[in-house]
PDB file of C-alpha atoms in Angstrom:
ATOM      1  CA  MET A 123     -68.617  80.755  -9.616  1.00 64.00           C
ATOM      2  CA  GLY A 124     -67.770  81.718  -6.055  1.00 87.00           C
ATOM      3  CA  LEU A 125     -66.685  79.283  -3.370  1.00 94.00           C
ATOM      4  CA  ILE A 126     -68.345  79.901  -0.025  1.00 96.00           C
ATOM      5  CA  LEU A 127     -67.157  78.398   3.218  1.00 96.00           C
ATOM      6  CA  ALA A 128     -70.249  77.934   5.375  1.00 95.00           C
ATOM      7  CA  SER A 129     -68.241  77.922   8.611  1.00 91.00           C
ATOM      8  CA  GLY A 130     -66.758  80.456  10.991  1.00 87.00           C
ATOM      9  CA  SER A 131     -64.011  78.065  11.992  1.00 88.00           C
ATOM     10  CA  PRO A 132     -60.571  79.727  11.708  1.00 90.00           C
ATOM     11  CA  ARG A 133     -59.003  76.289  11.311  1.00 91.00           C
ATOM     12  CA  ARG A 134     -61.126  75.441   8.257  1.00 95.00           C
ATOM     13  CA  ARG A 135     -60.364  78.865   6.774  1.00 95.00           C
ATOM     14  CA  GLN A 136     -56.665  78.240   7.307  1.00 94.00           C
ATOM     15  CA  LEU A 137     -56.800  74.826   5.625  1.00 95.00           C
ATOM     16  CA  LEU A 138     -58.654  76.144   2.530  1.00 94.00           C
ATOM     17  CA  GLU A 139     -56.059  78.962   2.304  1.00 94.00           C
ATOM     18  CA  GLN A 140     -53.360  76.282   2.474  1.00 92.00           C
ATOM     19  CA  LEU A 141     -54.887  74.755  -0.675  1.00 91.00           C
ATOM     20  CA  GLY A 142     -54.617  78.154  -2.393  1.00 90.00           C
ATOM     21  CA  LEU A 143     -58.411  78.451  -2.847  1.00 92.00           C
ATOM     22  CA  THR A 144     -60.170  81.764  -3.099  1.00 92.00           C
ATOM     23  CA  PHE A 145     -63.352  81.869  -1.060  1.00 94.00           C
ATOM     24  CA  THR A 146     -65.705  83.921   1.076  1.00 94.00           C
ATOM     25  CA  VAL A 147     -66.907  82.965   4.536  1.00 95.00           C
ATOM     26  CA  ARG A 148     -70.569  82.945   5.435  1.00 92.00           C
ATOM     27  CA  SER A 149     -71.281  81.246   8.728  1.00 87.00           C
ATOM     28  CA  SER A 150     -74.473  79.215   9.095  1.00 80.00           C
ATOM     29  CA  ASP A 151     -76.548  79.472  12.192  1.00 79.00           C
ATOM     30  CA  VAL A 152     -78.599  76.278  12.321  1.00 82.00           C
ATOM     31  CA  ASP A 153     -80.163  74.079  14.925  1.00 78.00           C
ATOM     32  CA  GLU A 154     -77.552  71.360  15.624  1.00 78.00           C
ATOM     33  CA  SER A 155     -79.904  68.924  17.428  1.00 80.00           C
ATOM     34  CA  VAL A 156     -80.070  65.486  15.837  1.00 81.00           C
ATOM     35  CA  SER A 157     -82.271  62.435  16.116  1.00 82.00           C
ATOM     36  CA  PRO A 158     -81.226  59.967  18.803  1.00 84.00           C
ATOM     37  CA  GLY A 159     -79.739  56.706  17.588  1.00 88.00           C
ATOM     38  CA  LEU A 160     -77.684  58.198  14.731  1.00 93.00           C
ATOM     39  CA  THR A 161     -74.075  57.038  14.409  1.00 95.00           C
ATOM     40  CA  PRO A 162     -71.343  59.679  14.623  1.00 96.00           C
ATOM     41  CA  ALA A 163     -70.836  59.408  10.868  1.00 96.00           C
ATOM     42  CA  GLN A 164     -74.554  60.010  10.253  1.00 96.00           C
ATOM     43  CA  VAL A 165     -74.535  62.958  12.673  1.00 95.00           C
ATOM     44  CA  VAL A 166     -71.707  64.811  10.909  1.00 96.00           C
ATOM     45  CA  GLU A 167     -73.116  64.118   7.419  1.00 97.00           C
ATOM     46  CA  SER A 168     -76.552  65.349   8.516  1.00 96.00           C
ATOM     47  CA  LEU A 169     -75.215  68.526  10.233  1.00 95.00           C
ATOM     48  CA  SER A 170     -72.809  69.395   7.395  1.00 96.00           C
ATOM     49  CA  ALA A 171     -75.686  69.111   4.923  1.00 96.00           C
ATOM     50  CA  ARG A 172     -77.966  71.227   7.110  1.00 95.00           C
ATOM     51  CA  LYS A 173     -75.359  73.960   7.465  1.00 95.00           C
ATOM     52  CA  GLY A 174     -74.647  74.002   3.711  1.00 95.00           C
ATOM     53  CA  GLU A 175     -78.361  74.163   2.795  1.00 94.00           C
ATOM     54  CA  ALA A 176     -78.933  77.119   5.120  1.00 93.00           C
ATOM     55  CA  VAL A 177     -76.202  79.159   3.386  1.00 94.00           C
ATOM     56  CA  ALA A 178     -77.205  77.952  -0.070  1.00 92.00           C
ATOM     57  CA  GLN A 179     -80.615  79.612   0.387  1.00 90.00           C
ATOM     58  CA  LEU A 180     -78.830  82.944   0.546  1.00 88.00           C
ATOM     59  CA  SER A 181     -76.315  82.372  -2.227  1.00 90.00           C
ATOM     60  CA  GLN A 182     -76.249  83.283  -5.925  1.00 92.00           C
ATOM     61  CA  PRO A 183     -76.709  80.814  -8.819  1.00 94.00           C
ATOM     62  CA  GLY A 184     -73.428  79.064  -9.521  1.00 94.00           C
ATOM     63  CA  ASP A 185     -72.034  79.537  -6.029  1.00 96.00           C
ATOM     64  CA  LEU A 186     -70.322  76.426  -4.581  1.00 97.00           C
ATOM     65  CA  ILE A 187     -71.057  76.012  -0.889  1.00 97.00           C
ATOM     66  CA  LEU A 188     -68.683  74.029   1.336  1.00 98.00           C
ATOM     67  CA  SER A 189     -69.875  73.060   4.794  1.00 97.00           C
ATOM     68  CA  ALA A 190     -68.500  70.733   7.407  1.00 96.00           C
ATOM     69  CA  ASP A 191     -69.146  69.365  10.887  1.00 94.00           C
ATOM     70  CA  THR A 192     -66.755  67.602  13.243  1.00 93.00           C
ATOM     71  CA  VAL A 193     -67.357  65.428  16.290  1.00 93.00           C
ATOM     72  CA  VAL A 194     -65.223  63.382  18.616  1.00 96.00           C
ATOM     73  CA  ALA A 195     -66.543  59.980  19.557  1.00 97.00           C
ATOM     74  CA  LEU A 196     -65.389  57.628  22.299  1.00 97.00           C
ATOM     75  CA  GLU A 197     -66.851  54.139  22.045  1.00 95.00           C
ATOM     76  CA  GLY A 198     -69.618  55.535  19.879  1.00 90.00           C
ATOM     77  CA  ALA A 199     -70.611  58.319  22.330  1.00 93.00           C
ATOM     78  CA  ILE A 200     -70.218  61.794  20.904  1.00 94.00           C
ATOM     79  CA  LEU A 201     -68.199  64.357  22.882  1.00 93.00           C
ATOM     80  CA  GLY A 202     -69.197  67.870  21.919  1.00 87.00           C
ATOM     81  CA  LYS A 203     -67.639  71.185  22.908  1.00 90.00           C
ATOM     82  CA  PRO A 204     -67.254  71.431  26.694  1.00 95.00           C
ATOM     83  CA  ARG A 205     -69.573  73.878  28.453  1.00 94.00           C
ATOM     84  CA  SER A 206     -67.287  74.380  31.434  1.00 97.00           C
ATOM     85  CA  ARG A 207     -63.726  73.789  32.560  1.00 97.00           C
ATOM     86  CA  GLU A 208     -64.941  70.892  34.659  1.00 97.00           C
ATOM     87  CA  GLU A 209     -66.584  69.281  31.656  1.00 97.00           C
ATOM     88  CA  ALA A 210     -63.406  69.803  29.621  1.00 98.00           C
ATOM     89  CA  ALA A 211     -61.330  68.072  32.331  1.00 98.00           C
ATOM     90  CA  ALA A 212     -63.841  65.176  32.452  1.00 97.00           C
ATOM     91  CA  MET A 213     -63.633  64.694  28.670  1.00 97.00           C
ATOM     92  CA  LEU A 214     -59.847  64.729  28.744  1.00 98.00           C
ATOM     93  CA  SER A 215     -59.819  62.234  31.596  1.00 98.00           C
ATOM     94  CA  ALA A 216     -62.051  59.949  29.597  1.00 98.00           C
ATOM     95  CA  LEU A 217     -59.773  60.231  26.518  1.00 98.00           C
ATOM     96  CA  SER A 218     -56.577  59.686  28.551  1.00 98.00           C
ATOM     97  CA  GLY A 219     -54.706  56.552  27.498  1.00 98.00           C
ATOM     98  CA  ARG A 220     -57.411  55.497  25.053  1.00 98.00           C
ATOM     99  CA  THR A 221     -58.197  55.594  21.317  1.00 98.00           C
ATOM    100  CA  HIS A 222     -61.125  57.680  20.074  1.00 98.00           C
ATOM    101  CA  GLN A 223     -62.428  58.634  16.625  1.00 98.00           C
ATOM    102  CA  VAL A 224     -62.778  62.034  15.010  1.00 97.00           C
ATOM    103  CA  TYR A 225     -65.457  62.259  12.348  1.00 97.00           C
ATOM    104  CA  THR A 226     -65.899  65.132   9.930  1.00 97.00           C
ATOM    105  CA  GLY A 227     -68.835  65.391   7.525  1.00 97.00           C
ATOM    106  CA  VAL A 228     -68.237  67.444   4.379  1.00 98.00           C
ATOM    107  CA  THR A 229     -70.952  68.778   2.055  1.00 98.00           C
ATOM    108  CA  LEU A 230     -70.677  70.547  -1.304  1.00 98.00           C
ATOM    109  CA  LEU A 231     -73.780  72.231  -2.764  1.00 97.00           C
ATOM    110  CA  GLN A 232     -74.169  73.947  -6.111  1.00 97.00           C
ATOM    111  CA  ASP A 233     -77.409  74.813  -7.942  1.00 95.00           C
ATOM    112  CA  GLY A 234     -79.410  72.052  -6.222  1.00 91.00           C
ATOM    113  CA  ARG A 235     -76.710  69.415  -6.591  1.00 96.00           C
ATOM    114  CA  ARG A 236     -75.430  68.002  -3.292  1.00 97.00           C
ATOM    115  CA  LEU A 237     -72.482  65.755  -2.473  1.00 97.00           C
ATOM    116  CA  THR A 238     -71.956  64.665   1.156  1.00 98.00           C
ATOM    117  CA  GLY A 239     -69.324  62.407   2.672  1.00 97.00           C
ATOM    118  CA  HIS A 240     -67.351  61.878   5.845  1.00 97.00           C
ATOM    119  CA  GLU A 241     -63.885  60.948   7.055  1.00 98.00           C
ATOM    120  CA  ALA A 242     -62.875  59.173  10.309  1.00 98.00           C
ATOM    121  CA  THR A 243     -59.514  59.351  12.009  1.00 98.00           C
ATOM    122  CA  ALA A 244     -58.468  57.286  15.042  1.00 98.00           C
ATOM    123  CA  VAL A 245     -56.535  59.280  17.671  1.00 98.00           C
ATOM    124  CA  THR A 246     -54.746  57.692  20.630  1.00 98.00           C
ATOM    125  CA  PHE A 247     -53.987  59.802  23.688  1.00 98.00           C
ATOM    126  CA  ARG A 248     -51.114  58.955  25.932  1.00 98.00           C
ATOM    127  CA  PRO A 249     -52.018  58.550  29.639  1.00 98.00           C
ATOM    128  CA  LEU A 250     -52.486  62.042  31.164  1.00 98.00           C
ATOM    129  CA  SER A 251     -51.975  62.971  34.763  1.00 98.00           C
ATOM    130  CA  PRO A 252     -54.569  65.099  36.569  1.00 97.00           C
ATOM    131  CA  GLU A 253     -51.972  67.888  36.735  1.00 98.00           C
ATOM    132  CA  GLU A 254     -51.449  67.799  32.946  1.00 97.00           C
ATOM    133  CA  ILE A 255     -55.163  67.874  32.307  1.00 98.00           C
ATOM    134  CA  ALA A 256     -55.602  70.845  34.708  1.00 98.00           C
ATOM    135  CA  ALA A 257     -52.687  72.702  33.077  1.00 98.00           C
ATOM    136  CA  TYR A 258     -54.139  72.144  29.554  1.00 98.00           C
ATOM    137  CA  VAL A 259     -57.630  73.204  30.583  1.00 98.00           C
ATOM    138  CA  SER A 260     -56.162  76.348  32.181  1.00 97.00           C
ATOM    139  CA  THR A 261     -54.827  77.453  28.782  1.00 97.00           C
ATOM    140  CA  GLY A 262     -58.409  77.845  27.540  1.00 96.00           C
ATOM    141  CA  GLU A 263     -57.645  75.944  24.338  1.00 96.00           C
ATOM    142  CA  PRO A 264     -60.122  73.121  24.957  1.00 96.00           C
ATOM    143  CA  MET A 265     -63.158  75.342  25.413  1.00 94.00           C
ATOM    144  CA  ASP A 266     -64.312  75.788  21.779  1.00 87.00           C
ATOM    145  CA  LYS A 267     -63.286  72.395  20.483  1.00 90.00           C
ATOM    146  CA  ALA A 268     -65.096  69.104  20.138  1.00 90.00           C
ATOM    147  CA  GLY A 269     -63.653  66.585  22.587  1.00 95.00           C
ATOM    148  CA  ALA A 270     -61.945  69.410  24.484  1.00 96.00           C
ATOM    149  CA  TYR A 271     -58.664  69.519  22.542  1.00 97.00           C
ATOM    150  CA  GLY A 272     -57.097  71.052  19.460  1.00 94.00           C
ATOM    151  CA  ILE A 273     -54.597  68.857  17.660  1.00 94.00           C
ATOM    152  CA  GLN A 274     -53.027  71.877  15.945  1.00 93.00           C
ATOM    153  CA  GLY A 275     -52.218  73.542  19.257  1.00 94.00           C
ATOM    154  CA  LEU A 276     -51.020  72.396  22.624  1.00 96.00           C
ATOM    155  CA  GLY A 277     -53.321  69.397  22.199  1.00 96.00           C
ATOM    156  CA  ALA A 278     -50.600  67.939  19.947  1.00 96.00           C
ATOM    157  CA  LEU A 279     -48.767  67.141  23.210  1.00 97.00           C
ATOM    158  CA  LEU A 280     -51.583  64.743  24.230  1.00 97.00           C
ATOM    159  CA  ALA A 281     -51.946  62.605  21.117  1.00 97.00           C
ATOM    160  CA  GLU A 282     -49.299  59.900  20.663  1.00 96.00           C
ATOM    161  CA  ARG A 283     -50.734  58.280  17.506  1.00 97.00           C
ATOM    162  CA  LEU A 284     -53.063  59.065  14.650  1.00 97.00           C
ATOM    163  CA  GLU A 285     -54.453  56.643  12.060  1.00 98.00           C
ATOM    164  CA  GLY A 286     -56.014  58.474   9.113  1.00 97.00           C
ATOM    165  CA  ASP A 287     -56.143  62.051   7.878  1.00 97.00           C
ATOM    166  CA  TYR A 288     -54.485  64.503  10.276  1.00 96.00           C
ATOM    167  CA  PHE A 289     -56.398  67.430   8.758  1.00 97.00           C
ATOM    168  CA  ASN A 290     -59.622  65.645   9.479  1.00 97.00           C
ATOM    169  CA  VAL A 291     -58.841  66.071  13.202  1.00 96.00           C
ATOM    170  CA  MET A 292     -58.418  69.802  12.564  1.00 94.00           C
ATOM    171  CA  GLY A 293     -61.922  69.869  11.030  1.00 93.00           C
ATOM    172  CA  LEU A 294     -61.470  69.419   7.265  1.00 96.00           C
ATOM    173  CA  PRO A 295     -60.230  66.208   5.568  1.00 97.00           C
ATOM    174  CA  LEU A 296     -58.266  67.752   2.754  1.00 96.00           C
ATOM    175  CA  CYS A 297     -57.653  64.594   0.699  1.00 95.00           C
ATOM    176  CA  ARG A 298     -61.377  63.721   0.588  1.00 96.00           C
ATOM    177  CA  LEU A 299     -62.285  67.357   0.040  1.00 97.00           C
ATOM    178  CA  GLY A 300     -59.956  67.546  -3.008  1.00 95.00           C
ATOM    179  CA  GLN A 301     -61.681  64.471  -4.508  1.00 95.00           C
ATOM    180  CA  MET A 302     -65.096  65.950  -3.898  1.00 97.00           C
ATOM    181  CA  LEU A 303     -64.121  69.387  -5.312  1.00 96.00           C
ATOM    182  CA  SER A 304     -62.912  67.711  -8.510  1.00 95.00           C
ATOM    183  CA  ARG A 305     -66.461  66.438  -9.131  1.00 95.00           C
ATOM    184  CA  PHE A 306     -67.536  70.063  -9.268  1.00 95.00           C
ATOM    185  CA  GLY A 307     -64.748  71.055 -11.635  1.00 93.00           C
ATOM    186  CA  VAL A 308     -62.442  72.530  -8.955  1.00 92.00           C
ATOM    187  CA  HIS A 309     -58.914  71.145  -9.042  1.00 89.00           C
ATOM    188  CA  PRO A 310     -56.626  72.845  -6.466  1.00 86.00           C
ATOM    189  CA  LEU A 311     -53.548  70.841  -7.517  1.00 80.00           C
ATOM    190  CA  GLU A 312     -53.878  71.798 -11.144  1.00 79.00           C
ATOM    191  CA  ALA A 313     -54.421  75.405 -10.196  1.00 66.00           C
ATOM    192  CA  ALA A 314     -51.205  75.338  -8.172  1.00 64.00           C
ATOM    193  CA  MET A 315     -49.306  74.005 -11.167  1.00 65.00           C
ATOM    194  CA  ALA A 316     -50.551  76.668 -13.520  1.00 59.00           C
ATOM    195  CA  PRO A 317     -47.843  79.166 -14.593  1.00 57.00           C
ATOM    196  CA  GLN A 318     -47.897  82.397 -12.613  1.00 54.00           C
ATOM    197  CA  ARG A 319     -48.517  85.527 -14.665  1.00 50.00           C
TER     198      ARG A 319
END
């Protein structure tokens, strides 16, 4: 059995490596449009499943496919990746001094069996000045990230409080993932405890 990460995200790759898992990366290129009216939780579950199914069609029997999708939501409205510096600044201004939610959908697929779930984390930003927003945008860090910030980078300076799984905000809720993997016979904690040869 091979574990395949159906994502090109360097952050997700880093988190799987942190768990000591051996895997290959096979990015999925799927249409990410969704039906209007879906909740953020429904959006990330739907997209994570779609990404996983696209990669599963190209995989070998027995392969375990892991896919994920993350969005930032403010009062139920989804903030995607900014398309310009101006849009990034507008997103950060909207998040300033307020609490938003980060949702990550996770899907595991193996031989026609599928398990999908999601995690939500509440993140509160401190009030940000226009100068701070401009300085952060100028670093370029916001440009490839949902909600225009990366909690694992300089974006850590913006968030004063988190309620929930920190790793979920990075794009992969490790606690939930570990529970899901165990249902497919993968136990990272037990593997870490095994005697080294």
